[in-house]
Tab-separated table of C-alpha atoms in Angstrom:
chain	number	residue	atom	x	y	z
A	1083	UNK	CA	0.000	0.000	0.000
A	1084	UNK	CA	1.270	3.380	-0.821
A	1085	UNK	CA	2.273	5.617	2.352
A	1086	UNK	CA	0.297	8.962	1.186
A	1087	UNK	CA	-2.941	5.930	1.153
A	1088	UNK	CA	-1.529	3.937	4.328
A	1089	UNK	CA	-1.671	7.664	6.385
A	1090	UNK	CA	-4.725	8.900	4.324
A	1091	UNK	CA	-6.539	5.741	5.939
A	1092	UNK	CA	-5.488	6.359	9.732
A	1093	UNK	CA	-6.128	9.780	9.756
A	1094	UNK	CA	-9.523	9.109	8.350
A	1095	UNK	CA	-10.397	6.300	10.846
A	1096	UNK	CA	-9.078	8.346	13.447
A	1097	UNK	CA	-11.022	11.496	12.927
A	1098	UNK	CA	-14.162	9.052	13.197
A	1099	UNK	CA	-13.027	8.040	16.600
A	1100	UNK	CA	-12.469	11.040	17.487
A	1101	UNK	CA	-15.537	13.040	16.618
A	1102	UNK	CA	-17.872	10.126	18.327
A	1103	UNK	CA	-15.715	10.395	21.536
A	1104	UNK	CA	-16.220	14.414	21.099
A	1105	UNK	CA	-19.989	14.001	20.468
A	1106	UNK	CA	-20.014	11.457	23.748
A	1107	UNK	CA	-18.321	14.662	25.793
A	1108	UNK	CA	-14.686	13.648	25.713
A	1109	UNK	CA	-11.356	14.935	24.287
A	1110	UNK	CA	-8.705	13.291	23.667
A	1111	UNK	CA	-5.338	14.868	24.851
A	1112	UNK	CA	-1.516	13.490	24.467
A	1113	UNK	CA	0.926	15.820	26.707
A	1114	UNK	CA	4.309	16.203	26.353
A	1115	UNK	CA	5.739	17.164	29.494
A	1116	UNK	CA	6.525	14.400	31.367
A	1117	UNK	CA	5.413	16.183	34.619
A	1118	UNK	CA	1.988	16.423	33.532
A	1119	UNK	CA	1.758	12.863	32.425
A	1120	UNK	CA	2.282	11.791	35.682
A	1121	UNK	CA	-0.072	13.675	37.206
A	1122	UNK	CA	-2.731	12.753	34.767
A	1123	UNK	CA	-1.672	9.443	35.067
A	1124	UNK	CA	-2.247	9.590	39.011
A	1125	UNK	CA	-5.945	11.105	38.198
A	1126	UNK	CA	-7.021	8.068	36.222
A	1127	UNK	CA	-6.464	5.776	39.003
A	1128	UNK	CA	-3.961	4.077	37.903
A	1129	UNK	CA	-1.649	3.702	41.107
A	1130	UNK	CA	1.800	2.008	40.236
A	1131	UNK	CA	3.464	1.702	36.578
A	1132	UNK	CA	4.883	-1.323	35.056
A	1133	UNK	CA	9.105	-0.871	34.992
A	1134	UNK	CA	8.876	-0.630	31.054
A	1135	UNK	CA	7.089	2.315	31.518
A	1136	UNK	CA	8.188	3.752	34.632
A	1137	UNK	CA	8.468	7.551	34.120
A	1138	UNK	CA	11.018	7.156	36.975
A	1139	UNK	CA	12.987	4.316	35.963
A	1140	UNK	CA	13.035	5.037	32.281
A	1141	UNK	CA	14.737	8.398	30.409
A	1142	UNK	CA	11.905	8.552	28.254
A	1143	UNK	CA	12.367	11.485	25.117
A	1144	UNK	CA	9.786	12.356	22.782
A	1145	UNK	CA	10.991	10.225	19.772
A	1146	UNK	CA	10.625	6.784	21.486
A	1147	UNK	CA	7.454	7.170	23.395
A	1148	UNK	CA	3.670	8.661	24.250
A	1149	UNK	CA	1.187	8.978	26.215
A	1150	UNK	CA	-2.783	9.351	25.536
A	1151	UNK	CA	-5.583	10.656	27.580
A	1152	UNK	CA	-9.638	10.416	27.786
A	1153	UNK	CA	-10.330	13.580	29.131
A	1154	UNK	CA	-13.995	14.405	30.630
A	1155	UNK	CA	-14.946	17.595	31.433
A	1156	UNK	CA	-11.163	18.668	32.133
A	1157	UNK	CA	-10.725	15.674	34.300
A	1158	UNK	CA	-8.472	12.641	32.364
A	1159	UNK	CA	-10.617	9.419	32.922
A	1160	UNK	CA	-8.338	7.234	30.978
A	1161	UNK	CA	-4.419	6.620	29.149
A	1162	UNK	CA	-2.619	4.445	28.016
A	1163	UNK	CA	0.514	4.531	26.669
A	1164	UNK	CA	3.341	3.284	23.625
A	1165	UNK	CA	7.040	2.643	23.404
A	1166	UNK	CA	8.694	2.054	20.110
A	1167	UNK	CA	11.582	0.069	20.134
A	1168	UNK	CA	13.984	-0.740	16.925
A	1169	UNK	CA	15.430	-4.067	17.931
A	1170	UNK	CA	18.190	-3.948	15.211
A	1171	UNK	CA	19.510	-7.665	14.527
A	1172	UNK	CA	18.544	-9.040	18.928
A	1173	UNK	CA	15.876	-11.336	18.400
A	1174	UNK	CA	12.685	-10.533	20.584
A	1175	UNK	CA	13.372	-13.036	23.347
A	1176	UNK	CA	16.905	-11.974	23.702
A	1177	UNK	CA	14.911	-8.087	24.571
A	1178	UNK	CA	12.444	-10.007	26.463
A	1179	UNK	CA	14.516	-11.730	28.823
A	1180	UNK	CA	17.406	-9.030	29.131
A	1181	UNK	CA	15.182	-6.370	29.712
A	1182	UNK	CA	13.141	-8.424	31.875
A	1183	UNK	CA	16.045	-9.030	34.180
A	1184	UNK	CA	16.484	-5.633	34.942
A	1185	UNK	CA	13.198	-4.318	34.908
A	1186	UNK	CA	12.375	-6.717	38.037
A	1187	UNK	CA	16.010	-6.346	39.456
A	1188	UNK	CA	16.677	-10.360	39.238
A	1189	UNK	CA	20.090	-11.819	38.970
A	1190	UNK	CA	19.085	-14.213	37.146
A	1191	UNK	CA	16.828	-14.932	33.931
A	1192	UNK	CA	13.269	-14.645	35.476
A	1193	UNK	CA	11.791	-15.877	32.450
A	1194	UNK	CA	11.472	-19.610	32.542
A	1195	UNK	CA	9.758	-20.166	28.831
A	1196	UNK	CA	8.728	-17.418	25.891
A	1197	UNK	CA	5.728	-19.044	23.655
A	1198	UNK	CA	7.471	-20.312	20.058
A	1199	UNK	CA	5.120	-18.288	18.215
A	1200	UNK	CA	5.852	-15.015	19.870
A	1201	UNK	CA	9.893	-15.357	19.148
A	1202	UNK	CA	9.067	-16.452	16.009
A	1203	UNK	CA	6.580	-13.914	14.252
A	1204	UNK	CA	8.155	-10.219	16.368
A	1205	UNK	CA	11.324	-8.928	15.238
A	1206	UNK	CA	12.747	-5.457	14.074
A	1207	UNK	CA	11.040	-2.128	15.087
A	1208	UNK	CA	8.035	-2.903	17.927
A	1209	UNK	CA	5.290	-0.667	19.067
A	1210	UNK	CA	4.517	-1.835	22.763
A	1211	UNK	CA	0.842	-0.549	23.838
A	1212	UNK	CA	0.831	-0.613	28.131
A	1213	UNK	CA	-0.336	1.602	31.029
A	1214	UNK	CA	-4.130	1.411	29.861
A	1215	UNK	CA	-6.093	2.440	32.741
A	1216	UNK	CA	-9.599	3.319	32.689
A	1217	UNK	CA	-11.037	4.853	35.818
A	1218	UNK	CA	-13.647	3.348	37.576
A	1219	UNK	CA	-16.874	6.027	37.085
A	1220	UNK	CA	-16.391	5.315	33.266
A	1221	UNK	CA	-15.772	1.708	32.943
A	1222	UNK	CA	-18.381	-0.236	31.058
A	1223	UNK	CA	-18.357	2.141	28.289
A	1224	UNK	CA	-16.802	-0.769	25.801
A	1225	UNK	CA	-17.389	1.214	22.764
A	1226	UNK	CA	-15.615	4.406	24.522
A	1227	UNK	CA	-12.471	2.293	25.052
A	1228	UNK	CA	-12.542	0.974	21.597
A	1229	UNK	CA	-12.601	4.329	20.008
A	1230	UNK	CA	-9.347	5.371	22.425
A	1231	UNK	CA	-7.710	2.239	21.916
A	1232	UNK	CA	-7.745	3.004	18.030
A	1233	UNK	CA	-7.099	6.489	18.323
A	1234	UNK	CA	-3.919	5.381	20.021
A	1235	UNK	CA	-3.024	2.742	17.881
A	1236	UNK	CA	-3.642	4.718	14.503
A	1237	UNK	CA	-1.293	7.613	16.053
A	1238	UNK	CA	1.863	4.928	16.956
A	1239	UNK	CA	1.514	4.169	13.160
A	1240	UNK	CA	1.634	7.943	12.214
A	1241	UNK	CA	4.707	8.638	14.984
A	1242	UNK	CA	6.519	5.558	13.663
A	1243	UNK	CA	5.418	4.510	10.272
A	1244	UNK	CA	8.688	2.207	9.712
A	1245	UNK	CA	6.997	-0.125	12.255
A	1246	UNK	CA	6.825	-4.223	11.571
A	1247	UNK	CA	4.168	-5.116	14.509
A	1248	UNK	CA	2.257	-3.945	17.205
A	1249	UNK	CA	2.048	-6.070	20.194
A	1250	UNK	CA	0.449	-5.605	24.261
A	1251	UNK	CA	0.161	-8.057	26.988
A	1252	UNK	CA	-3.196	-8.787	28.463
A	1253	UNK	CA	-4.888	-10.867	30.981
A	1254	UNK	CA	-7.155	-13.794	29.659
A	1255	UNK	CA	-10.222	-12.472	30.934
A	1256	UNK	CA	-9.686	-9.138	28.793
A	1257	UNK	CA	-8.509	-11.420	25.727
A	1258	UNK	CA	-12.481	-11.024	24.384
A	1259	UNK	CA	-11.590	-7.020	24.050
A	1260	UNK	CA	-8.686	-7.350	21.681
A	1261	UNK	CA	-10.233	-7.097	18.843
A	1262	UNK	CA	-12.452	-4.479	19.538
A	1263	UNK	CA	-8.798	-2.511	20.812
A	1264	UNK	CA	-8.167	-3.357	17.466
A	1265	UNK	CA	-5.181	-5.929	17.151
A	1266	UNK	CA	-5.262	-9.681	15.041
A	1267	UNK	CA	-3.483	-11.837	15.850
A	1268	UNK	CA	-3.260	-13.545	20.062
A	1269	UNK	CA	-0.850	-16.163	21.511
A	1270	UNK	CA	-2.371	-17.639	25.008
A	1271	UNK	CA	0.243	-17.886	27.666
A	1272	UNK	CA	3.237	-15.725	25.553
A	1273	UNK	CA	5.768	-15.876	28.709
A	1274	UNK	CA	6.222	-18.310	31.379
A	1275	UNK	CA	7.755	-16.886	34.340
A	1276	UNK	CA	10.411	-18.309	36.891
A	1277	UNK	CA	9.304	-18.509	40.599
A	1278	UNK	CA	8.360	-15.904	42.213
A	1279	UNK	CA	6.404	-14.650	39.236
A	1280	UNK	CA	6.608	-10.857	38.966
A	1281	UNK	CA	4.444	-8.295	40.843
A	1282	UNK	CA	2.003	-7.619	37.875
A	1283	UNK	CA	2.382	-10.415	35.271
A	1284	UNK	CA	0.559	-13.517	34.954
A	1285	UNK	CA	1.606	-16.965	33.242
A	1286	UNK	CA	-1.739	-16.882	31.489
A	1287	UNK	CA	-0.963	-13.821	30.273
A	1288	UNK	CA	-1.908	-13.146	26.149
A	1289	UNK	CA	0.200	-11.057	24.214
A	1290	UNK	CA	-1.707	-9.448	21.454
A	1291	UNK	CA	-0.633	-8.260	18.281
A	1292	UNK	CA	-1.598	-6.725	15.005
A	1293	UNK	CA	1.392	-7.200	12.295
A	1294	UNK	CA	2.164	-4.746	10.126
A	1295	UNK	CA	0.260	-5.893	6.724
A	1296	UNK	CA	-2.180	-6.802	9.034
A	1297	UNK	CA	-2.955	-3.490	10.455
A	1298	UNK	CA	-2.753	-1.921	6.796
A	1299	UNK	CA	-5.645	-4.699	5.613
A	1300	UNK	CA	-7.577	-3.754	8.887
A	1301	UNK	CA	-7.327	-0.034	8.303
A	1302	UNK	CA	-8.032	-0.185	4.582
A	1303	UNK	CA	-11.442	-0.430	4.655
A	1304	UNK	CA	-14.411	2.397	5.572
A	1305	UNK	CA	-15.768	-0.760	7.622
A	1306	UNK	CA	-13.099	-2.205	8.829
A	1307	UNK	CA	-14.145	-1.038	12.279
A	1308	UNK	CA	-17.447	-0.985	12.812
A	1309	UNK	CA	-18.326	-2.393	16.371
């Protein structure tokens, strides 16, 4: 697909998302000082952030990663956020379980297995989606979080456009959401961890993923997301 088309397409989808979350009372808002997006961050309810994206354990600039809000009636009800990552020739479970190490300050590997199909199918330049936090007055609005959740993903395309996949980790019981979020492709328990699993992950954890002619199929067509 052409790139003028490829962009044409997000910015189209996006302005749809957009203008319904406008007509339901919301804006949507991504800061850039890093300050303010951990206040907002704070407002949303959202009380501790993973170590890959800790504003105070990563040095975080502009080009590398984002952060979205919901705002309602000047109050920011929901974000989420992206990283980018080029991993140059290290496969993905090499980043996985280097990164990991540190992250949860192990001194040794504390993954134990990484699902075949995940090392196999993610390489090269990564868009990680995390952080998503919806507060609790405005959960059950699944339609609200779709809309945001594209809106995101349709501006990590813009920001990096040389990207190969996208890819988030979610609990089984939110599995059922991911396409609605927007992604296509799902591997059921993507990381095994070593004992003591990690404050915040799961073994029967999903990663979920949209590659990247996948994504350019799903956001070719003016129904490709109807919900």
């Amino acid at each position: 697909m052409p790139d003028n088309l490829f962009e044409l397409n997000i910015i189209r989808h996006c302005g749809t998302h957009v203008a319904e979350l406008k007509g339901a009372g919301y804006d949507v808002v991504a800061p850039s000082d890093y300050a303010q997006i951990a206040e907002m961050v704070d407002i949303t309810g959202r009380r501790k952030q993973t170590p890959m994206m800790s504003l105070n354990r990563n040095d975080f600039t502009r080009k590398d990663a984002f952060w979205l809000f919901l705002v309602k009636d000047g109050k920011p009800v929901a974000g989420t956020a992206a990283r980018y990552t080029d991993l140059g020739g290290e496969s993905f479970e090499s980043y996985l379980r280097r990164t990991s190490r540190e992250q949860y300050r192990r001194d040794t590997d504390p993954i134990a297995a990484i699902a075949p199909p995940v090392t196999d199918e993610l390489n090269g330049r990564l868009i990680y989606f995390g952080e998503l936090e919806l507060h609790p007055e405005h959960r059950g609005k699944v339609k609200l979080l779709y809309r945001f959740s594209r809106v995101m993903m349709g501006m990590a395309a813009l920001k990096w456009p040389d990207f190969d996949a996208m890819y988030a980790f979610v609990p089984k019981e939110h599995v059922k959401l991911a396409d609605g979020y927007g992604f296509t492709w799902k591997v059921p328990r993507a990381i095994t961890w070593a004992d003591p699993v990690p404050k915040g992950r799961l073994n029967d954890h999903w990663l979920v993923a949209a590659r990247r002619r996948e994504f350019e199929h799903a956001w070719s067509g003016p129904d490709a997301f109807d919900f």
